[in-house]
mmCIF file of C-alpha atoms and ligand atoms in Angstrom:
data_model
loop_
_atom_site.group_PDB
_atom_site.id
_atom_site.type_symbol
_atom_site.label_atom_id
_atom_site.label_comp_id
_atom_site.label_asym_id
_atom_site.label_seq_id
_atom_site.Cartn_x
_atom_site.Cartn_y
_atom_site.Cartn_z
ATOM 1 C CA UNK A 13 0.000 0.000 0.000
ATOM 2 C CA UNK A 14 1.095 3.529 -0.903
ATOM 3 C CA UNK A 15 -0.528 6.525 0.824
ATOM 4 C CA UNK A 16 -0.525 10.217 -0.364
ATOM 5 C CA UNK A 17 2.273 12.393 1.581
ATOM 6 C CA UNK A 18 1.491 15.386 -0.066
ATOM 7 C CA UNK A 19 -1.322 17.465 -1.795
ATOM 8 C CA UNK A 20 -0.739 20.950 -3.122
ATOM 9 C CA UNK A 21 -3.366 23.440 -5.181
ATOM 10 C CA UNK A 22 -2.641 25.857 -6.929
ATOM 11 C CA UNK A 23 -4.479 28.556 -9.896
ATOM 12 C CA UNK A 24 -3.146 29.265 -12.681
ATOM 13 C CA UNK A 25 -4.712 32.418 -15.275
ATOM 14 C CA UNK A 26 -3.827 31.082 -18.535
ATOM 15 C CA UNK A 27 -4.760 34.029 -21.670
ATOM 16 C CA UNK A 28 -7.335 32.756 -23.866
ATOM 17 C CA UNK A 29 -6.486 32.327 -27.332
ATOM 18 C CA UNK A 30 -8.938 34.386 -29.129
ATOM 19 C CA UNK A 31 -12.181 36.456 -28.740
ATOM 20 C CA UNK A 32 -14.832 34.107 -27.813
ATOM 21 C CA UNK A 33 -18.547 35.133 -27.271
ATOM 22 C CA UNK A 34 -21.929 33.351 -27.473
ATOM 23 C CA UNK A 35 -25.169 34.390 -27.091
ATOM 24 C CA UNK A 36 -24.772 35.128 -23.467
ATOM 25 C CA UNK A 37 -21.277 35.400 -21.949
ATOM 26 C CA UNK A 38 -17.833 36.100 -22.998
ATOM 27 C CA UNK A 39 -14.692 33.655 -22.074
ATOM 28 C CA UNK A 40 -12.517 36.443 -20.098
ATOM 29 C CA UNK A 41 -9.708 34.142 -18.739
ATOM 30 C CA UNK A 42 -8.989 30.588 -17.710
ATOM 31 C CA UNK A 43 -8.718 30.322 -14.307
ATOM 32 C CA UNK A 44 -6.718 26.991 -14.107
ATOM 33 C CA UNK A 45 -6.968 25.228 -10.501
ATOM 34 C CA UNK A 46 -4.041 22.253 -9.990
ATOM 35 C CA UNK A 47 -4.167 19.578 -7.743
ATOM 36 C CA UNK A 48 -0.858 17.783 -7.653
ATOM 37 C CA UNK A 49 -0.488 14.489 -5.148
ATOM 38 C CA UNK A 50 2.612 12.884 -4.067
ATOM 39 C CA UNK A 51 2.638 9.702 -2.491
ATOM 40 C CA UNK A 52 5.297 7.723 -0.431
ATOM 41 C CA UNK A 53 6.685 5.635 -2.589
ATOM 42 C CA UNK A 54 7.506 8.835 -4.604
ATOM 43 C CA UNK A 55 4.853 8.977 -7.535
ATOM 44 C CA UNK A 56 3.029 12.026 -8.421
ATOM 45 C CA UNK A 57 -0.552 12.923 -9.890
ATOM 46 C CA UNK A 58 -0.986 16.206 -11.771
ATOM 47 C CA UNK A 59 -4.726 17.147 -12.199
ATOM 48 C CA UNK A 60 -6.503 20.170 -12.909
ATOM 49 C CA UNK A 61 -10.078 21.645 -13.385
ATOM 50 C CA UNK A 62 -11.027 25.267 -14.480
ATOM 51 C CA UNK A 63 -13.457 28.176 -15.018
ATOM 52 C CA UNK A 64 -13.609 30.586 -17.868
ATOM 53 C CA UNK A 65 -13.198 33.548 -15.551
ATOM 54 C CA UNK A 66 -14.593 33.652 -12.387
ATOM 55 C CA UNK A 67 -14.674 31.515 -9.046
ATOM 56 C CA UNK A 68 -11.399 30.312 -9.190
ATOM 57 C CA UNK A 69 -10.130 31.220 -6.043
ATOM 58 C CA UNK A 70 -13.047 30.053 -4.732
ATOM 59 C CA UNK A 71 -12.194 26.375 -6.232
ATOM 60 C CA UNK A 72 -8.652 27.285 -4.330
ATOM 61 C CA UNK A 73 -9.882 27.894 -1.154
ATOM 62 C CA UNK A 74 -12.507 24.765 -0.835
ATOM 63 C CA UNK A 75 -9.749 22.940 -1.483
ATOM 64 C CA UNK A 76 -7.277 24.096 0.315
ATOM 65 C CA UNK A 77 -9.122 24.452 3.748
ATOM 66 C CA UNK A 78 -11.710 21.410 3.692
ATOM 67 C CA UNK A 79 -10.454 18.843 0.636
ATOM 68 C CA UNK A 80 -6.590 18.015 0.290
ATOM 69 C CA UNK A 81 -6.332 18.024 3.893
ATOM 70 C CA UNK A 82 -8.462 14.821 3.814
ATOM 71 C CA UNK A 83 -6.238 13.353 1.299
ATOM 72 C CA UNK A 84 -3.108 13.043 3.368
ATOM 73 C CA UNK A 85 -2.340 9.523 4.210
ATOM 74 C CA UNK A 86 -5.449 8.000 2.134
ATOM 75 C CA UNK A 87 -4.628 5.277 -0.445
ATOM 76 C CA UNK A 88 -4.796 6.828 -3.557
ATOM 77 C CA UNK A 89 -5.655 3.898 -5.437
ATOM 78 C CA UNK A 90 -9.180 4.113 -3.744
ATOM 79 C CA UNK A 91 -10.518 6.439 -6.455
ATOM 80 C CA UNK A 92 -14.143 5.557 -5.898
ATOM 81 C CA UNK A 93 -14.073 5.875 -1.948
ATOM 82 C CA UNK A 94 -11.612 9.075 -1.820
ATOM 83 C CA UNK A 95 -14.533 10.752 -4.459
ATOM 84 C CA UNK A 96 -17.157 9.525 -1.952
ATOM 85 C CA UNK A 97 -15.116 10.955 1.297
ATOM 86 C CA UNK A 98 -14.561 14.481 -0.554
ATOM 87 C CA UNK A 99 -18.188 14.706 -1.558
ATOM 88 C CA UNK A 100 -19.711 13.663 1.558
ATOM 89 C CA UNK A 101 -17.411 16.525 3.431
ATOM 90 C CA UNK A 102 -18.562 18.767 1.707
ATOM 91 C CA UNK A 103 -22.545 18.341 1.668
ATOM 92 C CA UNK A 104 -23.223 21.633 2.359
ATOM 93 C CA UNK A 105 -21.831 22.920 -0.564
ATOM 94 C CA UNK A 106 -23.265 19.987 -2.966
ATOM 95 C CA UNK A 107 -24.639 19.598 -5.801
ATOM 96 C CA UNK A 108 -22.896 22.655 -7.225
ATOM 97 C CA UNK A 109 -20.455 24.071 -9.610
ATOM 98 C CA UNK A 110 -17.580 25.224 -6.982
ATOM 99 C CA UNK A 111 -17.663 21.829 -5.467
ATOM 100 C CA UNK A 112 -17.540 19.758 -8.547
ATOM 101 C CA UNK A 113 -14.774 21.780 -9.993
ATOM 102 C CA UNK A 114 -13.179 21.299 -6.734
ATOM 103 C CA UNK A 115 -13.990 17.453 -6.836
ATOM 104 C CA UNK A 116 -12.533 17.300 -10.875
ATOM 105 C CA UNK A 117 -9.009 18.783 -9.306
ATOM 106 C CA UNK A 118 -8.382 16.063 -7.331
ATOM 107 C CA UNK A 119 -10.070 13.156 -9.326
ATOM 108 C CA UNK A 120 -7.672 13.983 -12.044
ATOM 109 C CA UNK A 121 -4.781 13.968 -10.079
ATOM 110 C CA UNK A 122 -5.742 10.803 -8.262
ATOM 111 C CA UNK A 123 -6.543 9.428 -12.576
ATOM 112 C CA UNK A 124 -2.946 11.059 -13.621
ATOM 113 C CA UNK A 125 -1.161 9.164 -10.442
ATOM 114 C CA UNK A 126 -3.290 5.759 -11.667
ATOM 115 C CA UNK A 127 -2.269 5.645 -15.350
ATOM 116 C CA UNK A 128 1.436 6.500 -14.358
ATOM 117 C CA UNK A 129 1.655 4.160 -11.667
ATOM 118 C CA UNK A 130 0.361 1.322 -14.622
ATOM 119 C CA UNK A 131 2.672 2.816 -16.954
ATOM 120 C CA UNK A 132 -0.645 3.384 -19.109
ATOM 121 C CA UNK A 133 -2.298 6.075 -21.188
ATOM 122 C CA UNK A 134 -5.707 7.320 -20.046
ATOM 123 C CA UNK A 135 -7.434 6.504 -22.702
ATOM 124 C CA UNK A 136 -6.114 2.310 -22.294
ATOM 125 C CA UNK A 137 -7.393 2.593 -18.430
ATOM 126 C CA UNK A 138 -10.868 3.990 -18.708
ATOM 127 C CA UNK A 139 -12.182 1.553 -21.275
ATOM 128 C CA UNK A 140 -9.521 1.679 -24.383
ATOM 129 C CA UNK A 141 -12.754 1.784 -27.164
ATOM 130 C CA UNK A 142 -11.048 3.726 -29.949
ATOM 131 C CA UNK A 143 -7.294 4.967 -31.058
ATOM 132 C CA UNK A 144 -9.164 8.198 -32.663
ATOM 133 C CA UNK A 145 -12.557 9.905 -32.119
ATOM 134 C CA UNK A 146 -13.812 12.190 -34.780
ATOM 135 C CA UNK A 147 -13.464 15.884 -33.844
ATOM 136 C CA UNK A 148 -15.460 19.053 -34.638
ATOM 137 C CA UNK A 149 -14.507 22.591 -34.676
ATOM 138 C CA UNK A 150 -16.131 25.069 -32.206
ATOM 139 C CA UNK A 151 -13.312 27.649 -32.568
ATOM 140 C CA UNK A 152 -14.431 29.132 -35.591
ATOM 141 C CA UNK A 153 -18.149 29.821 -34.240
ATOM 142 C CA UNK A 154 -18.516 32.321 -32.531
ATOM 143 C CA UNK A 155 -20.859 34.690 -32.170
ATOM 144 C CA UNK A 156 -19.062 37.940 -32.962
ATOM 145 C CA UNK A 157 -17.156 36.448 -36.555
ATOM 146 C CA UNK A 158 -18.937 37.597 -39.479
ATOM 147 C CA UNK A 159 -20.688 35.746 -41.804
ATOM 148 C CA UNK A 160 -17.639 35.481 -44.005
ATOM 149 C CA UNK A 161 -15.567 34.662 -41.447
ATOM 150 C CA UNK A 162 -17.707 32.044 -40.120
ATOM 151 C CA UNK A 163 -18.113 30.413 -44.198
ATOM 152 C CA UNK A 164 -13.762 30.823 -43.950
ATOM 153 C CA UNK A 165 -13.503 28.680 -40.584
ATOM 154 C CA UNK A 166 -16.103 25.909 -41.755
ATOM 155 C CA UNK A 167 -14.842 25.449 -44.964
ATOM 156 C CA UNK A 168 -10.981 25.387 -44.036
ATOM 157 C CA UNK A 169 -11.985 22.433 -41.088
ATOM 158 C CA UNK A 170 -14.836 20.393 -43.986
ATOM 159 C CA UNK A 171 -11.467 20.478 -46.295
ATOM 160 C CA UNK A 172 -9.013 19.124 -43.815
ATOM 161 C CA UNK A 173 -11.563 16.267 -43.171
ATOM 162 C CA UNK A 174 -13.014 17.181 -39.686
ATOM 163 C CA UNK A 175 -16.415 15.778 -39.293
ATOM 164 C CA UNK A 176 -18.106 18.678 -38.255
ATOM 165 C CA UNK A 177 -17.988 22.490 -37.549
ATOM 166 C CA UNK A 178 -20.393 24.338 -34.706
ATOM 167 C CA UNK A 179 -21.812 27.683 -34.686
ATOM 168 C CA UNK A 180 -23.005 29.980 -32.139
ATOM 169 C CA UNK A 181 -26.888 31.301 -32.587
ATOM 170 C CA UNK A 182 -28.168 34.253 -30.740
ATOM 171 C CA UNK A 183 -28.151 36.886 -33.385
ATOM 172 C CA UNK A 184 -30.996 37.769 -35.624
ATOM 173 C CA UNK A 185 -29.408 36.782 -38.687
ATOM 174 C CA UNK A 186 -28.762 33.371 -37.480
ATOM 175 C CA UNK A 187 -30.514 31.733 -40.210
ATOM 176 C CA UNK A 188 -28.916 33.318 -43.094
ATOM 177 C CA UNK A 189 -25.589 32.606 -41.444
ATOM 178 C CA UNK A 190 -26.227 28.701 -40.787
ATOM 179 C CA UNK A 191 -27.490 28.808 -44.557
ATOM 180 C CA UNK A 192 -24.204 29.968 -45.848
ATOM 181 C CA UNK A 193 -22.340 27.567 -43.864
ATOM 182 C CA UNK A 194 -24.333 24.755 -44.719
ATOM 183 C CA UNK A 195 -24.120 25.873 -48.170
ATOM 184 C CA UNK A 196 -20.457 26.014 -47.988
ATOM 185 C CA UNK A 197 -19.491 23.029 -46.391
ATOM 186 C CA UNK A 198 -22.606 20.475 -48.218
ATOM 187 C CA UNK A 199 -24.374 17.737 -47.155
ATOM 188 C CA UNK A 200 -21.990 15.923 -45.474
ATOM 189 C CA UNK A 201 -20.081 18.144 -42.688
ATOM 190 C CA UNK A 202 -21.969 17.885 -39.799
ATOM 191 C CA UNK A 203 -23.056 21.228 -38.736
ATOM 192 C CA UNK A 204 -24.359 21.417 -35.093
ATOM 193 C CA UNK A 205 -25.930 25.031 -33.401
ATOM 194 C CA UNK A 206 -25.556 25.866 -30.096
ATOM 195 C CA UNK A 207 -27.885 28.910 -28.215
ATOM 196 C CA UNK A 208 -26.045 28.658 -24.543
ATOM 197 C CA UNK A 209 -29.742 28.713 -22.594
ATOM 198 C CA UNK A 210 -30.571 32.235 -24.394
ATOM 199 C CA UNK A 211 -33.815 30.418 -25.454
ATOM 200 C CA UNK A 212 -37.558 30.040 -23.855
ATOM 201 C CA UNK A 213 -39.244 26.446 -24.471
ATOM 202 C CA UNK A 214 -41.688 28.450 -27.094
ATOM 203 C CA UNK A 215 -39.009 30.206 -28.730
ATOM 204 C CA UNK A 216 -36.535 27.081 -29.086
ATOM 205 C CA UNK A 217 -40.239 25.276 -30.664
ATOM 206 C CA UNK A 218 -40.303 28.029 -33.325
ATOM 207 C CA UNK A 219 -36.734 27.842 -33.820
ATOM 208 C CA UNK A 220 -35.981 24.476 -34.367
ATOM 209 C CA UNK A 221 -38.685 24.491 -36.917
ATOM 210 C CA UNK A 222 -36.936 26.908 -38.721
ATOM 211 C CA UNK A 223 -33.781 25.126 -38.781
ATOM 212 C CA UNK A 224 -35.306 22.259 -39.711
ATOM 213 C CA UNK A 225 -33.842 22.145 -43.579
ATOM 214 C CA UNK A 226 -30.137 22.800 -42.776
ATOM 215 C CA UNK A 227 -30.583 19.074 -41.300
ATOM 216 C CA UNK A 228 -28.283 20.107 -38.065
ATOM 217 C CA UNK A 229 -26.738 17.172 -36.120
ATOM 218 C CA UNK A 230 -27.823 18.815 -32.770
ATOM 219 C CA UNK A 231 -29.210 21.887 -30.911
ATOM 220 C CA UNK A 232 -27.002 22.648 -28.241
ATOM 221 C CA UNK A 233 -28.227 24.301 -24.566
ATOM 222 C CA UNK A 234 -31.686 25.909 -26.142
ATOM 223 C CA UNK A 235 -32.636 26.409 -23.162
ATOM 224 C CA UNK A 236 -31.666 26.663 -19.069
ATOM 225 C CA UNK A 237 -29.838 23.728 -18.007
ATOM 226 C CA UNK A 238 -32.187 23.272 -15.367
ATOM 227 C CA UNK A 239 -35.387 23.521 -17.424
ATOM 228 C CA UNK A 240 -35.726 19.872 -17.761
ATOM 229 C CA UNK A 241 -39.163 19.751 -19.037
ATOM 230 C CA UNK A 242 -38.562 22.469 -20.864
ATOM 231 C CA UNK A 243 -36.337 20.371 -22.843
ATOM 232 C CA UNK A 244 -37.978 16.972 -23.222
ATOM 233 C CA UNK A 245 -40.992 18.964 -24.838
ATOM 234 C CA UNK A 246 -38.290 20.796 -27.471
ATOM 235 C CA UNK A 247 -37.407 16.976 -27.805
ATOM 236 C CA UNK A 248 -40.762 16.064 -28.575
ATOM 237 C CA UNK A 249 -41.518 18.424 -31.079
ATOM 238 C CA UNK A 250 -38.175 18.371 -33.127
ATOM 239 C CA UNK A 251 -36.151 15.976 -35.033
ATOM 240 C CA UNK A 252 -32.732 17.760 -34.518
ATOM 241 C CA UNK A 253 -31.054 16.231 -31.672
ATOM 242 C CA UNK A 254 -30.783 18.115 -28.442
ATOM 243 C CA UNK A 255 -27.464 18.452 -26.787
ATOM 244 C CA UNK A 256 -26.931 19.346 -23.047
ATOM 245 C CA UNK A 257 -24.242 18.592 -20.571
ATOM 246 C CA UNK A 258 -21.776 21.188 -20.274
ATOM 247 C CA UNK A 259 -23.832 23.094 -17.642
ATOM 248 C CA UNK A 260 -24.454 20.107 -15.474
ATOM 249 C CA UNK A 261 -22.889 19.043 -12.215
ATOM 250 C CA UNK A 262 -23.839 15.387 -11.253
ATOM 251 C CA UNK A 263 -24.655 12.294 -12.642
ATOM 252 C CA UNK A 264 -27.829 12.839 -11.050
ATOM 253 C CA UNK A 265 -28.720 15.465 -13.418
ATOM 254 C CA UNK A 266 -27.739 13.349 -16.573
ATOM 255 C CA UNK A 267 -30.077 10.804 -14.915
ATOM 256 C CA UNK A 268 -32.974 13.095 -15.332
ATOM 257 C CA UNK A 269 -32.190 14.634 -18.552
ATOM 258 C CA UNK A 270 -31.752 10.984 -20.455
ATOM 259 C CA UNK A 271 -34.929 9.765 -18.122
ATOM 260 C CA UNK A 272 -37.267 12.032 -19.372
ATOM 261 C CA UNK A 273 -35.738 12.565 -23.067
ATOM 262 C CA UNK A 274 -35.027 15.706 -22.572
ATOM 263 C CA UNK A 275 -31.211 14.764 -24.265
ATOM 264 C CA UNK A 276 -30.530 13.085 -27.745
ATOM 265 C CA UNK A 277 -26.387 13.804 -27.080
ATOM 266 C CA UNK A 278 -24.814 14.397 -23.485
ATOM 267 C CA UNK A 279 -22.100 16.579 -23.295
ATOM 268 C CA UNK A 280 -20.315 16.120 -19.896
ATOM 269 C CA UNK A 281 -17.367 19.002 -18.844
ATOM 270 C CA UNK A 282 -15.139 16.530 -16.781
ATOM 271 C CA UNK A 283 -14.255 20.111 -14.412
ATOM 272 C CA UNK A 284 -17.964 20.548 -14.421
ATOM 273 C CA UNK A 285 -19.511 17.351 -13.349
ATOM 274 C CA UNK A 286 -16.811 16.848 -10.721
ATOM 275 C CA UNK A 287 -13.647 14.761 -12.396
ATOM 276 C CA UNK A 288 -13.409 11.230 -14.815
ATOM 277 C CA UNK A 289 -14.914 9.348 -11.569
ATOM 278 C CA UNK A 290 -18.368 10.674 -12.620
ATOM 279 C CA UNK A 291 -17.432 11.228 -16.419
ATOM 280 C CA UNK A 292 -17.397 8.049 -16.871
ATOM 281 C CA UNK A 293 -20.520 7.322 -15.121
ATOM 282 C CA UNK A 294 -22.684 9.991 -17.278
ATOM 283 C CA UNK A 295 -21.027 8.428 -20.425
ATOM 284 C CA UNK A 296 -22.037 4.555 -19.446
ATOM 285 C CA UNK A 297 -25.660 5.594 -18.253
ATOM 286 C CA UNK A 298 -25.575 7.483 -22.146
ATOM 287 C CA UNK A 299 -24.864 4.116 -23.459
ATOM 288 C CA UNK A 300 -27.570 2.181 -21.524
ATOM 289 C CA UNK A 301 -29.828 4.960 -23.052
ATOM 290 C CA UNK A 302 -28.349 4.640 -26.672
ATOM 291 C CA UNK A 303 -26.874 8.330 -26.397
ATOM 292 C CA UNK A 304 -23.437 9.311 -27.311
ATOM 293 C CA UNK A 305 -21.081 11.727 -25.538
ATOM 294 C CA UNK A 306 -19.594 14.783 -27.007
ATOM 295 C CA UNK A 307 -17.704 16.523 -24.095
ATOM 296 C CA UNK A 308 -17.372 19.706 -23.735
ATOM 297 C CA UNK A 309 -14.296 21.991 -24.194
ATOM 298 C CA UNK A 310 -10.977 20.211 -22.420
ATOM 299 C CA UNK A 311 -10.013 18.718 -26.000
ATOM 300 C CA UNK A 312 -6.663 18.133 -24.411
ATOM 301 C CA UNK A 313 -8.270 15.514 -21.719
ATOM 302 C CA UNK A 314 -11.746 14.731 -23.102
ATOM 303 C CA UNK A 315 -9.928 13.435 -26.018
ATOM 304 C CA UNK A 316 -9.024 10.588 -24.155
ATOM 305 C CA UNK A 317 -12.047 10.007 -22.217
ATOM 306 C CA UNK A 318 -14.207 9.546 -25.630
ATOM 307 C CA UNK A 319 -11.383 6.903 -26.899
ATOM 308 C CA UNK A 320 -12.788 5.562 -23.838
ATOM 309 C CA UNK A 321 -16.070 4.707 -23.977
ATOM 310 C CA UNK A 322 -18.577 3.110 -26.856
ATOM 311 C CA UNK A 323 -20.547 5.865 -27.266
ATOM 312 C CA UNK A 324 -18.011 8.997 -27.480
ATOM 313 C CA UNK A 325 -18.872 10.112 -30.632
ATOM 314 C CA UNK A 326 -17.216 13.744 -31.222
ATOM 315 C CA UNK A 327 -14.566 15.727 -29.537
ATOM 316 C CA UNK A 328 -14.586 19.483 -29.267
ATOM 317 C CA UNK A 329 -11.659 21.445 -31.120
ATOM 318 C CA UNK A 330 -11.109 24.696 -29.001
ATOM 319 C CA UNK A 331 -7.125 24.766 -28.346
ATOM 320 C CA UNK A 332 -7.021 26.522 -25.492
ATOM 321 C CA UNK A 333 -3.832 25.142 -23.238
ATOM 322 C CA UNK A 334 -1.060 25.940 -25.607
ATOM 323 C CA UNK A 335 0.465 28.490 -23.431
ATOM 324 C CA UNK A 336 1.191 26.142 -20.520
ATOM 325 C CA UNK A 337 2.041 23.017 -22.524
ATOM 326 C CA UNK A 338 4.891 22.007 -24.310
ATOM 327 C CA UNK A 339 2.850 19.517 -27.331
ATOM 328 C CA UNK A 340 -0.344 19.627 -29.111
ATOM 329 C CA UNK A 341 -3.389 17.756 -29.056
ATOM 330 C CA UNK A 342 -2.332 15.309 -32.040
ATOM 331 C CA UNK A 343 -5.240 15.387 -35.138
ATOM 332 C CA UNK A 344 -4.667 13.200 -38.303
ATOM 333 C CA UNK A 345 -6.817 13.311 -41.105
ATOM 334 C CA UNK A 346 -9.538 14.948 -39.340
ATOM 335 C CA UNK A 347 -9.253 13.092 -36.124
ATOM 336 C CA UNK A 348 -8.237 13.622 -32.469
ATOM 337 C CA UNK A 349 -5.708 10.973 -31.782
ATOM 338 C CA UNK A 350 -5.451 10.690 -27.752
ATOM 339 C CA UNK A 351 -1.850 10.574 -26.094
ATOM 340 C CA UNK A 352 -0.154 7.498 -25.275
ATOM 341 C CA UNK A 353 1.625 8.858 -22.782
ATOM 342 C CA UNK A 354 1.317 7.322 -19.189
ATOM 343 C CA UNK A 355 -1.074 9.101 -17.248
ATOM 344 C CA UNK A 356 -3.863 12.226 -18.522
ATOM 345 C CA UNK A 357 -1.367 12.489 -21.483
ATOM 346 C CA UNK A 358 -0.784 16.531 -21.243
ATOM 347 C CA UNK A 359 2.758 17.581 -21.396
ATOM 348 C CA UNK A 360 2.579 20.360 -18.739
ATOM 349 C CA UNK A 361 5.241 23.396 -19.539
ATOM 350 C CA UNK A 362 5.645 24.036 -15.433
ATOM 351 C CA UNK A 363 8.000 27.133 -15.980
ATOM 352 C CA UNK A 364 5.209 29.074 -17.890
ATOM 353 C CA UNK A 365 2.750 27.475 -15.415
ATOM 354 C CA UNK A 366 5.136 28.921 -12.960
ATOM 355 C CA UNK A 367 4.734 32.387 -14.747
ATOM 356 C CA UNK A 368 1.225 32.710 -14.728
ATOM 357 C CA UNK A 369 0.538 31.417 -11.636
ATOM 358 C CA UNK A 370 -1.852 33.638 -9.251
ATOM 359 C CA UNK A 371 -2.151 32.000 -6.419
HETATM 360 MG MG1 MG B 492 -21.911 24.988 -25.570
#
């Protein structure tokens, strides 16, 4: 038995890449919590979670004051019972976004320390489905490019073979600008829309009816993540798929989305729903449901969680760790190849981690 001798958070504000904007928010910084582990037979986990600009030291302070203490002298091999003893401390304070995000730092440092201690990549030791996953571009979407720009982006990612390209809606042009798009990348890109809950139940109706010939492989977050039945009667009334996931926190939540129909295509945020513990839980309770998993944003991690798993269909190109890292995600011939690298696969650049670090 090994036992953790140390546990150590800290933030780190990486720049984002580009402008990005959707129909109700703007992606101001990446607030990027670590979690790092060492245990006493020297091995260490590196894991992280984030936000897109605010609550970070929040995330820093929960775990600094009630969760890594817990940690020191656990077996870290006891993924499943750690996750349980974190969660359960912090019950006041669950189900919800700072303590999932919290939850994802040190789940991913306790899955980093796992897949090094096997000498195995992440995607081998969470299930090992696929050597590639089929990837879609999100980065040239957004909802302040012009129509041009938007044709530019989906052509350029159609012609280098990606499988699909997503746009942002929220704009009152929105249907001329999906036309072009579709128009410009034919038949066969996959072309998916997302509104970021700017929609009302009615609204999303009347829209998806008018979206209806651009044949869109899903409507993403029409509504408020927590209008369930809001959702299941958009489901009801449309053929395009509806997406959610990236603005839930539990598997609980997934449970009532997929139990209702309310989701045609989960999208799980591995920060957001509280680490790959309960990733992988949302993506096997898809299955049972015959729903695949498109995560959302982390391209650098998710890429090897949907190798994973049966049902990951699509991985989510928005490059967005560059600055801290010394290698790329790897894409061939329109595909997200995951790392086969021992552990989460990211090559961490520590001195300009080091730089940017806040806290
Ligand atoms: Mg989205």
């Amino acid at each position: 038995m090994t036992v953790v001798t140390h546990a150590e958070a800290f933030l780190v504000d990486v720049e984002v890449e580009q402008t990005r904007t959707d129909a109700v928010q703007a992606f101001t910084s990446q607030e990027t919590v670590f979690v790092e582990l060492t245990t006493a037979d020297g091995n260490t986990g590196l894991g992280y979670s984030y936000t897109i600009g605010t609550g970070g030291s929040s995330v820093l302070a929960l775990l600094r004051d009630h969760l890594l203490p817990r940690l020191r002298g656990q077996d870290p091999r006891r993924i499943e019972a750690l996750w349980r003893d974190l969660f359960a401390a912090t019950r006041a304070t669950t189900v919800g976004a700072i303590t999932s995000l919290a939850l994802a730092a040190v789940d991913t440092a306790l899955w980093d320390l796992k897949c090094r201690r096997a000498g195995e990549p992440l995607w081998r030791v969470a299930g090992g489905f696929r050597p590639r996953v089929p990837l879609y571009d999100t980065e040239g979407g957004w909802l302040h490019l012009s129509t041009e720009e938007l044709v530019a982006g989906a052509k350029a990612a159609a012609t280098a073979g990606w499988g699909g390209v997503k746009v942002k809606v929220g704009r009152p042009d929105d249907l001329e600008r999906l036309t072009a798009v579709r128009e410009a990348v034919g038949p066969r890109c996959d072309l998916m829309v997302d509104a970021n809950q700017s929609m009302t139940a009615a609204e999303a109706v009347r829209r998806a009816a008018a979206f209806a010939p651009l044949d869109l492989f899903w409507l993403e977050e029409p509504l408020p993540a927590d209008d369930v039945s809001g959702h299941a009667r958009l489901a009801a009334a449309t053929a395009i798929p509806v997406a959610v996931g990236e603005s839930l926190y539990s598997v609980a939540q997934f449970r009532d989305y997929l139990h209702r129909g309310a989701a045609s295509i989960v999208q799980p945020d591995v920060a957001r729903v509280g680490g790959i513990t309960p990733w992988l839980k949302v993506a096997h309770l898809a299955e049972a449901f015959t729903v695949d998993v498109c995560p959302h944003f982390l391209m650098e991690l998710h890429v090897s969680l949907a190798a994973a798993v049966p049902n990951g269909r699509y991985v989510e190109h928005i490059p967005q760790l560059r600055a801290i890292t010394r290698t790329e995600l790897t894409v061939e011939n329109g595909f997200a190849v995951p790392p086969e690298t021992p552990g989460l696969g990211i090559d961490w650049d520590r001195d300009a981690m080091d730089d940017r670090r806040t806290s």
